[in-house]
Tab-separated table of C-alpha atoms and ligand atoms in Angstrom:
chain	number	residue	atom	x	y	z
W	1	UNK	CA	-36.846	58.975	-16.693
W	2	UNK	CA	-39.750	56.774	-15.876
W	3	UNK	CA	-41.993	54.051	-17.231
W	4	UNK	CA	-41.542	52.171	-19.598
W	5	UNK	CA	-37.589	52.694	-19.359
W	6	UNK	CA	-37.834	51.822	-15.691
W	7	UNK	CA	-39.487	48.735	-14.546
W	8	UNK	CA	-38.489	48.039	-10.878
W	9	UNK	CA	-40.402	44.713	-11.107
W	10	UNK	CA	-37.513	43.387	-13.418
W	11	UNK	CA	-35.426	42.853	-10.312
W	12	UNK	CA	-38.247	41.306	-8.344
W	13	UNK	CA	-39.468	38.591	-10.746
W	14	UNK	CA	-36.845	35.972	-10.095
W	15	UNK	CA	-35.977	34.719	-6.654
W	16	UNK	CA	-32.246	34.535	-7.181
W	17	UNK	CA	-32.091	38.070	-8.433
W	18	UNK	CA	-34.214	39.188	-5.570
W	19	UNK	CA	-31.652	37.688	-3.178
W	20	UNK	CA	-28.785	39.250	-5.177
W	21	UNK	CA	-30.210	42.745	-4.809
W	22	UNK	CA	-31.418	42.374	-1.125
W	23	UNK	CA	-30.032	45.290	0.934
W	24	UNK	CA	-30.218	43.915	4.428
W	25	UNK	CA	-29.059	40.464	5.527
W	26	UNK	CA	-30.081	39.288	8.931
W	27	UNK	CA	-27.738	36.850	10.619
W	28	UNK	CA	-27.601	35.124	14.123
W	29	UNK	CA	-24.506	37.307	14.636
W	30	UNK	CA	-26.817	40.266	14.993
W	31	UNK	CA	-28.565	38.882	17.980
W	32	UNK	CA	-28.175	39.486	21.705
W	33	UNK	CA	-30.316	37.021	23.616
W	34	UNK	CA	-31.854	38.312	27.045
W	35	UNK	CA	-32.111	35.932	29.802
W	36	UNK	CA	-33.630	36.103	33.324
W	37	UNK	CA	-31.607	34.482	36.089
W	38	UNK	CA	-33.246	33.553	39.267
W	39	UNK	CA	-32.157	31.777	42.480
W	40	UNK	CA	-32.562	28.137	43.307
W	41	UNK	CA	-31.802	25.019	41.265
W	42	UNK	CA	-33.486	23.264	38.335
W	43	UNK	CA	-35.862	26.241	38.077
W	44	UNK	CA	-37.393	26.952	34.695
W	45	UNK	CA	-40.439	29.022	35.475
W	46	UNK	CA	-42.775	30.206	32.702
W	47	UNK	CA	-43.302	33.925	32.223
W	48	UNK	CA	-46.985	34.073	31.435
W	49	UNK	CA	-46.991	37.334	29.543
W	50	UNK	CA	-43.903	36.171	27.578
W	51	UNK	CA	-44.676	32.672	26.131
W	52	UNK	CA	-41.326	30.973	25.341
W	53	UNK	CA	-39.422	32.920	28.005
W	54	UNK	CA	-38.576	31.719	31.400
W	55	UNK	CA	-37.006	32.695	34.780
W	56	UNK	CA	-34.150	30.253	35.003
W	57	UNK	CA	-31.710	29.259	37.788
W	58	UNK	CA	-28.106	29.289	37.044
W	59	UNK	CA	-27.957	25.620	35.999
W	60	UNK	CA	-30.763	26.089	33.516
W	61	UNK	CA	-29.302	29.379	32.183
W	62	UNK	CA	-26.147	27.465	31.375
W	63	UNK	CA	-27.961	25.030	29.231
W	64	UNK	CA	-30.055	27.799	27.580
W	65	UNK	CA	-26.827	29.725	26.866
W	66	UNK	CA	-25.088	26.629	25.492
W	67	UNK	CA	-27.964	25.959	23.030
W	68	UNK	CA	-28.120	29.686	21.933
W	69	UNK	CA	-24.366	29.543	21.246
W	70	UNK	CA	-24.708	26.335	19.190
W	71	UNK	CA	-27.150	28.150	17.019
W	72	UNK	CA	-24.647	30.777	16.339
W	73	UNK	CA	-25.878	33.448	18.662
W	74	UNK	CA	-22.823	35.281	19.932
W	75	UNK	CA	-24.020	36.998	23.077
W	76	UNK	CA	-26.592	36.890	25.969
W	77	UNK	CA	-27.625	39.737	28.239
W	78	UNK	CA	-28.395	38.763	31.805
W	79	UNK	CA	-31.132	40.153	34.045
W	80	UNK	CA	-31.187	39.107	37.773
W	81	UNK	CA	-34.213	38.189	39.916
W	82	UNK	CA	-32.681	38.151	43.357
W	83	UNK	CA	-33.997	36.293	46.338
W	84	UNK	CA	-34.186	39.443	48.488
W	85	UNK	CA	-34.822	43.115	47.485
W	86	UNK	CA	-34.061	46.076	49.684
W	87	UNK	CA	-33.731	49.841	49.696
W	88	UNK	CA	-30.127	49.743	48.646
W	89	UNK	CA	-30.330	47.021	46.029
W	90	UNK	CA	-27.549	45.108	47.912
W	91	UNK	CA	-27.996	42.016	45.783
W	92	UNK	CA	-27.048	43.854	42.683
W	93	UNK	CA	-23.399	44.057	43.815
W	94	UNK	CA	-23.254	40.900	45.885
W	95	UNK	CA	-20.268	38.825	44.572
W	96	UNK	CA	-22.543	35.853	45.247
W	97	UNK	CA	-25.582	37.362	43.547
W	98	UNK	CA	-27.549	35.463	40.945
W	99	UNK	CA	-26.143	37.371	38.065
W	100	UNK	CA	-22.525	37.040	39.335
W	101	UNK	CA	-23.049	33.254	39.716
W	102	UNK	CA	-24.598	32.993	36.232
W	103	UNK	CA	-21.652	34.844	34.664
W	104	UNK	CA	-19.081	32.533	36.264
W	105	UNK	CA	-21.060	29.395	35.283
W	106	UNK	CA	-21.613	30.443	31.749
W	107	UNK	CA	-18.066	31.579	31.204
W	108	UNK	CA	-16.893	28.268	32.626
W	109	UNK	CA	-19.084	26.084	30.261
W	110	UNK	CA	-19.378	28.270	27.202
W	111	UNK	CA	-16.304	30.483	27.316
W	112	UNK	CA	-16.674	31.913	23.807
W	113	UNK	CA	-20.175	33.074	24.396
W	114	UNK	CA	-20.082	36.890	25.080
W	115	UNK	CA	-21.799	37.592	28.405
W	116	UNK	CA	-23.291	41.072	28.771
W	117	UNK	CA	-24.948	42.179	31.990
W	118	UNK	CA	-27.736	44.664	32.391
W	119	UNK	CA	-26.654	47.104	35.004
W	120	UNK	CA	-29.622	48.579	36.772
W	121	UNK	CA	-30.998	48.788	40.263
W	122	UNK	CA	-34.764	48.199	39.647
W	123	UNK	CA	-34.666	44.394	39.856
W	124	UNK	CA	-32.852	44.614	43.228
W	125	UNK	CA	-34.706	47.525	44.963
W	126	UNK	CA	-37.786	46.813	47.084
W	127	UNK	CA	-39.600	49.796	45.480
W	128	UNK	CA	-38.757	48.736	41.942
W	129	UNK	CA	-37.165	52.104	40.846
W	130	UNK	CA	-33.867	52.320	39.036
W	131	UNK	CA	-32.237	54.473	41.701
W	132	UNK	CA	-32.127	55.447	45.280
W	133	UNK	CA	-35.543	56.846	46.418
W	134	UNK	CA	-35.836	59.723	48.938
W	135	UNK	CA	-39.106	61.461	49.678
W	136	UNK	CA	-40.606	60.035	46.512
W	137	UNK	CA	-37.795	61.314	44.342
W	138	UNK	CA	-35.323	59.149	42.432
W	139	UNK	CA	-31.897	60.520	43.314
W	140	UNK	CA	-29.320	60.697	40.596
W	141	UNK	CA	-25.945	61.254	41.961
W	142	UNK	CA	-26.096	58.821	44.978
W	143	UNK	CA	-27.283	56.182	42.476
W	144	UNK	CA	-24.227	56.355	40.326
W	145	UNK	CA	-22.103	54.925	43.070
W	146	UNK	CA	-24.328	51.798	43.330
W	147	UNK	CA	-24.363	51.457	39.540
W	148	UNK	CA	-20.677	51.543	39.408
W	149	UNK	CA	-20.414	49.058	42.182
W	150	UNK	CA	-22.697	46.708	40.263
W	151	UNK	CA	-20.873	47.066	37.094
W	152	UNK	CA	-17.579	46.374	38.817
W	153	UNK	CA	-18.919	43.324	40.515
W	154	UNK	CA	-20.197	41.975	37.079
W	155	UNK	CA	-16.676	42.618	35.590
W	156	UNK	CA	-14.985	40.823	38.488
W	157	UNK	CA	-17.207	37.870	38.011
W	158	UNK	CA	-16.089	37.683	34.345
W	159	UNK	CA	-18.641	39.597	32.309
W	160	UNK	CA	-17.367	40.495	28.817
W	161	UNK	CA	-19.525	43.778	28.566
W	162	UNK	CA	-21.760	45.848	30.857
W	163	UNK	CA	-24.982	47.499	29.773
W	164	UNK	CA	-26.336	50.219	32.066
W	165	UNK	CA	-30.109	50.673	31.536
W	166	UNK	CA	-31.034	53.030	34.371
W	167	UNK	CA	-31.008	56.338	32.584
W	168	UNK	CA	-29.346	58.204	35.332
W	169	UNK	CA	-27.184	61.191	34.165
W	170	UNK	CA	-23.562	60.535	34.286
W	171	UNK	CA	-23.629	56.718	34.797
W	172	UNK	CA	-21.374	55.993	31.735
W	173	UNK	CA	-18.703	58.113	33.132
W	174	UNK	CA	-18.968	56.673	36.696
W	175	UNK	CA	-18.876	53.167	35.348
W	176	UNK	CA	-16.015	53.817	32.981
W	177	UNK	CA	-13.949	55.327	35.873
W	178	UNK	CA	-14.457	52.417	38.284
W	179	UNK	CA	-13.832	49.850	35.601
W	180	UNK	CA	-10.601	51.545	34.570
W	181	UNK	CA	-9.303	52.142	38.098
W	182	UNK	CA	-9.782	48.377	38.731
W	183	UNK	CA	-7.954	47.200	35.604
W	184	UNK	CA	-10.975	46.575	33.476
W	185	UNK	CA	-10.194	49.169	30.828
W	186	UNK	CA	-10.890	46.624	28.098
W	187	UNK	CA	-14.505	45.957	29.179
W	188	UNK	CA	-16.845	47.736	26.717
W	189	UNK	CA	-19.885	49.595	27.826
W	190	UNK	CA	-23.004	49.185	25.853
W	191	UNK	CA	-25.248	52.129	26.987
W	192	UNK	CA	-29.074	52.111	26.865
W	193	UNK	CA	-28.524	55.650	25.639
W	194	UNK	CA	-31.943	56.578	24.263
W	195	UNK	CA	-34.325	54.592	26.492
W	196	UNK	CA	-37.928	55.809	26.515
W	197	UNK	CA	-40.505	55.656	29.214
W	198	UNK	CA	-42.542	53.022	27.292
W	199	UNK	CA	-45.616	51.026	27.940
W	200	UNK	CA	-43.942	48.205	26.091
W	201	UNK	CA	-41.959	47.066	29.076
W	202	UNK	CA	-44.786	45.695	31.154
W	203	UNK	CA	-44.188	42.005	30.328
W	204	UNK	CA	-40.640	42.418	31.194
W	205	UNK	CA	-41.601	43.786	34.654
W	206	UNK	CA	-43.529	40.670	35.250
W	207	UNK	CA	-40.527	38.703	34.114
W	208	UNK	CA	-38.045	40.647	36.271
W	209	UNK	CA	-40.487	41.404	39.108
W	210	UNK	CA	-39.438	45.125	38.772
W	211	UNK	CA	-42.646	47.137	38.544
W	212	UNK	CA	-42.270	50.352	40.475
W	213	UNK	CA	-44.314	50.295	43.592
W	214	UNK	CA	-45.290	53.978	43.249
W	215	UNK	CA	-45.286	56.399	40.259
W	216	UNK	CA	-43.629	55.625	37.027
W	217	UNK	CA	-40.120	56.111	35.309
W	218	UNK	CA	-40.914	59.304	33.466
W	219	UNK	CA	-38.464	61.403	35.625
W	220	UNK	CA	-35.600	59.382	34.229
W	221	UNK	CA	-36.628	57.569	31.023
W	222	UNK	CA	-37.343	59.691	27.857
W	223	UNK	CA	-40.569	61.119	26.655
W	224	UNK	CA	-41.726	58.992	23.618
W	225	UNK	CA	-42.686	62.213	21.929
W	226	UNK	CA	-38.958	63.388	21.649
W	227	UNK	CA	-36.656	62.865	18.764
W	228	UNK	CA	-33.893	65.455	19.054
W	229	UNK	CA	-33.358	64.648	22.765
W	230	UNK	CA	-32.273	61.134	21.667
W	231	UNK	CA	-29.364	62.643	19.794
W	232	UNK	CA	-28.375	64.637	22.853
W	233	UNK	CA	-28.538	61.552	25.144
W	234	UNK	CA	-26.535	59.544	22.715
W	235	UNK	CA	-23.932	62.176	22.288
W	236	UNK	CA	-23.456	62.566	26.040
W	237	UNK	CA	-23.040	58.851	26.564
W	238	UNK	CA	-20.478	58.623	23.707
W	239	UNK	CA	-18.520	61.578	25.291
W	240	UNK	CA	-18.590	59.752	28.590
W	241	UNK	CA	-17.182	56.521	26.990
W	242	UNK	CA	-19.926	54.350	25.659
W	243	UNK	CA	-18.683	51.981	23.119
W	244	UNK	CA	-22.056	50.816	21.762
W	245	UNK	CA	-25.311	52.883	22.084
W	246	UNK	CA	-28.802	51.441	22.269
W	247	UNK	CA	-32.136	52.688	21.278
W	248	UNK	CA	-35.105	51.161	23.221
W	249	UNK	CA	-37.773	50.012	22.293
W	250	UNK	CA	-37.250	49.297	18.642
W	251	UNK	CA	-40.473	48.907	16.658
W	252	UNK	CA	-42.090	52.348	17.368
W	253	UNK	CA	-38.586	53.938	17.391
W	254	UNK	CA	-37.025	53.166	14.049
W	255	UNK	CA	-36.775	56.867	13.178
W	256	UNK	CA	-34.537	57.214	16.377
W	257	UNK	CA	-32.494	54.142	15.311
W	258	UNK	CA	-31.979	55.774	11.853
W	259	UNK	CA	-31.087	59.217	13.265
W	260	UNK	CA	-28.518	57.644	15.690
W	261	UNK	CA	-26.991	55.476	12.963
W	262	UNK	CA	-26.715	58.534	10.620
W	263	UNK	CA	-25.256	60.839	13.288
W	264	UNK	CA	-22.581	58.739	15.056
W	265	UNK	CA	-19.960	56.332	14.199
W	266	UNK	CA	-20.265	53.853	16.989
W	267	UNK	CA	-22.222	50.527	16.717
W	268	UNK	CA	-25.877	50.894	17.284
W	269	UNK	CA	-28.014	48.361	19.192
W	270	UNK	CA	-31.849	48.224	19.269
W	271	UNK	CA	-33.942	46.493	21.994
W	272	UNK	CA	-36.879	44.561	20.592
W	273	UNK	CA	-38.630	44.736	23.938
W	274	UNK	CA	-40.944	42.558	25.793
W	275	UNK	CA	-44.183	44.146	24.802
W	276	UNK	CA	-43.217	43.960	21.153
W	277	UNK	CA	-42.496	40.188	21.657
W	278	UNK	CA	-45.710	39.549	23.490
W	279	UNK	CA	-47.928	41.307	20.936
W	280	UNK	CA	-46.447	39.009	18.205
W	281	UNK	CA	-46.870	35.905	20.380
W	282	UNK	CA	-50.533	36.796	21.193
W	283	UNK	CA	-51.435	37.520	17.695
W	284	UNK	CA	-49.776	34.284	16.517
W	285	UNK	CA	-51.570	32.342	19.221
W	286	UNK	CA	-54.871	33.616	17.952
W	287	UNK	CA	-53.948	32.550	14.432
W	288	UNK	CA	-54.061	36.115	13.124
W	289	UNK	CA	-50.460	36.303	11.894
W	290	UNK	CA	-47.780	33.978	10.623
W	291	UNK	CA	-45.389	34.249	13.671
W	292	UNK	CA	-42.029	33.477	11.987
W	293	UNK	CA	-42.789	35.582	8.884
W	294	UNK	CA	-43.599	38.542	11.240
W	295	UNK	CA	-40.637	37.917	13.332
W	296	UNK	CA	-38.295	37.920	10.379
W	297	UNK	CA	-39.808	40.966	8.918
W	298	UNK	CA	-39.576	42.823	12.261
W	299	UNK	CA	-35.921	41.921	12.863
W	300	UNK	CA	-34.999	42.668	9.321
W	301	UNK	CA	-36.652	46.055	9.563
W	302	UNK	CA	-34.919	46.927	12.758
W	303	UNK	CA	-31.528	46.154	11.104
W	304	UNK	CA	-32.628	48.049	7.914
W	305	UNK	CA	-33.280	51.083	10.142
W	306	UNK	CA	-29.784	51.075	11.254
W	307	UNK	CA	-29.248	48.576	14.163
W	308	UNK	CA	-26.009	46.642	14.083
W	309	UNK	CA	-27.147	44.588	17.009
W	310	UNK	CA	-30.553	43.413	18.121
W	311	UNK	CA	-31.625	42.437	21.600
W	312	UNK	CA	-34.474	40.099	21.080
W	313	UNK	CA	-36.450	37.286	22.792
W	314	UNK	CA	-36.995	35.924	19.403
W	315	UNK	CA	-33.255	35.310	19.018
W	316	UNK	CA	-33.324	31.518	19.300
W	317	UNK	CA	-36.351	31.058	17.006
W	318	UNK	CA	-34.904	33.481	14.400
W	319	UNK	CA	-31.520	31.822	14.548
W	320	UNK	CA	-33.049	28.402	13.819
W	321	UNK	CA	-34.937	29.867	10.888
W	322	UNK	CA	-31.863	31.631	9.546
W	323	UNK	CA	-29.743	28.358	9.893
W	324	UNK	CA	-32.267	26.318	7.836
D	1	PBG	C1	-34.351	47.827	33.605
D	1	PBG	C2	-34.755	47.283	32.209
D	1	PBG	C3	-36.027	47.339	31.763
D	1	PBG	C4	-35.951	46.716	30.440
D	1	PBG	C5	-34.606	46.403	30.256
D	1	PBG	N1	-33.850	46.818	31.425
D	1	PBG	C6	-37.359	47.715	32.317
D	1	PBG	C7	-37.692	49.135	32.648
D	1	PBG	O1	-36.946	50.002	32.354
D	1	PBG	O2	-38.733	49.209	33.262
D	1	PBG	C8	-37.041	46.353	29.554
D	1	PBG	C9	-36.872	45.226	28.596
D	1	PBG	C10	-38.078	44.775	28.012
D	1	PBG	O3	-39.220	45.243	28.043
D	1	PBG	O4	-37.909	43.743	27.245
D	1	PBG	N2	-34.344	49.152	33.885
């Protein structure tokens, strides 16, 4: 059966019919909005490589969270930029750390906004790696204890969900254990399960001041050339108790998003990362692309590939556009 019986254009000629047969609908409900929390007061410091994004002190974060919530964005994910960094990442699990303060402040003012926290050591370590370093090696098992402590301190501060992004083996189980022992058995874990060693994170590292001082993250994050390995990583994390699994980055990894969606029956998140954001912003600034059209196409495509949730710095702009 083919032309002239079939004319796919029949369903494209009219705007209303096009809308009726649309397969993917983006809504602000899909978004998780990443925020960078820093110390101080009244701070709203521009991140030069991520126009429109800021390092914000707790008071400013609350305002930002409030306006996101009003636009229908259901969740934020918090990243901390502590005042002090050391070899043990002590600020990561300080009950008075920046993230812990931000959680309390947001839950106080915007209680219905879901507060997710990024659980990782890189922002808190003087060397910028995601784990404990000894003789130039990033140690796996000793790092688990720190990650678990960090996740617990976020839960104690009132976080609704924790999201480990370090890629150490066994961290989901370690975090599930400590949360359960402490009565937080209802706090879900969103695992950065298939996280690639990507060059698309560099603007984030400026934003979070977390560039490794030596080497790179290829001994823990995945090789961008690998596809089957993503399934293995996701499977292990689900076995260890991950409630939501994430693929990161998103744009170059739509095959992975699609594979994960087809293979498993847990919600899939995709992280539209900093480098993806910055490229769009830069091209738009040059007048080479229509920013909002590109943003909507990108986010729709990430959802079409299989993402149930999208972490994106475009969340506020996209929600405004969708609410129009
Ligand atoms: C922390 C972390 C990173 C990102 C999220 N959590 C950076 C990294 O692994 O170096 C990247 C987010 C982005 O680029 O938007 N480990």
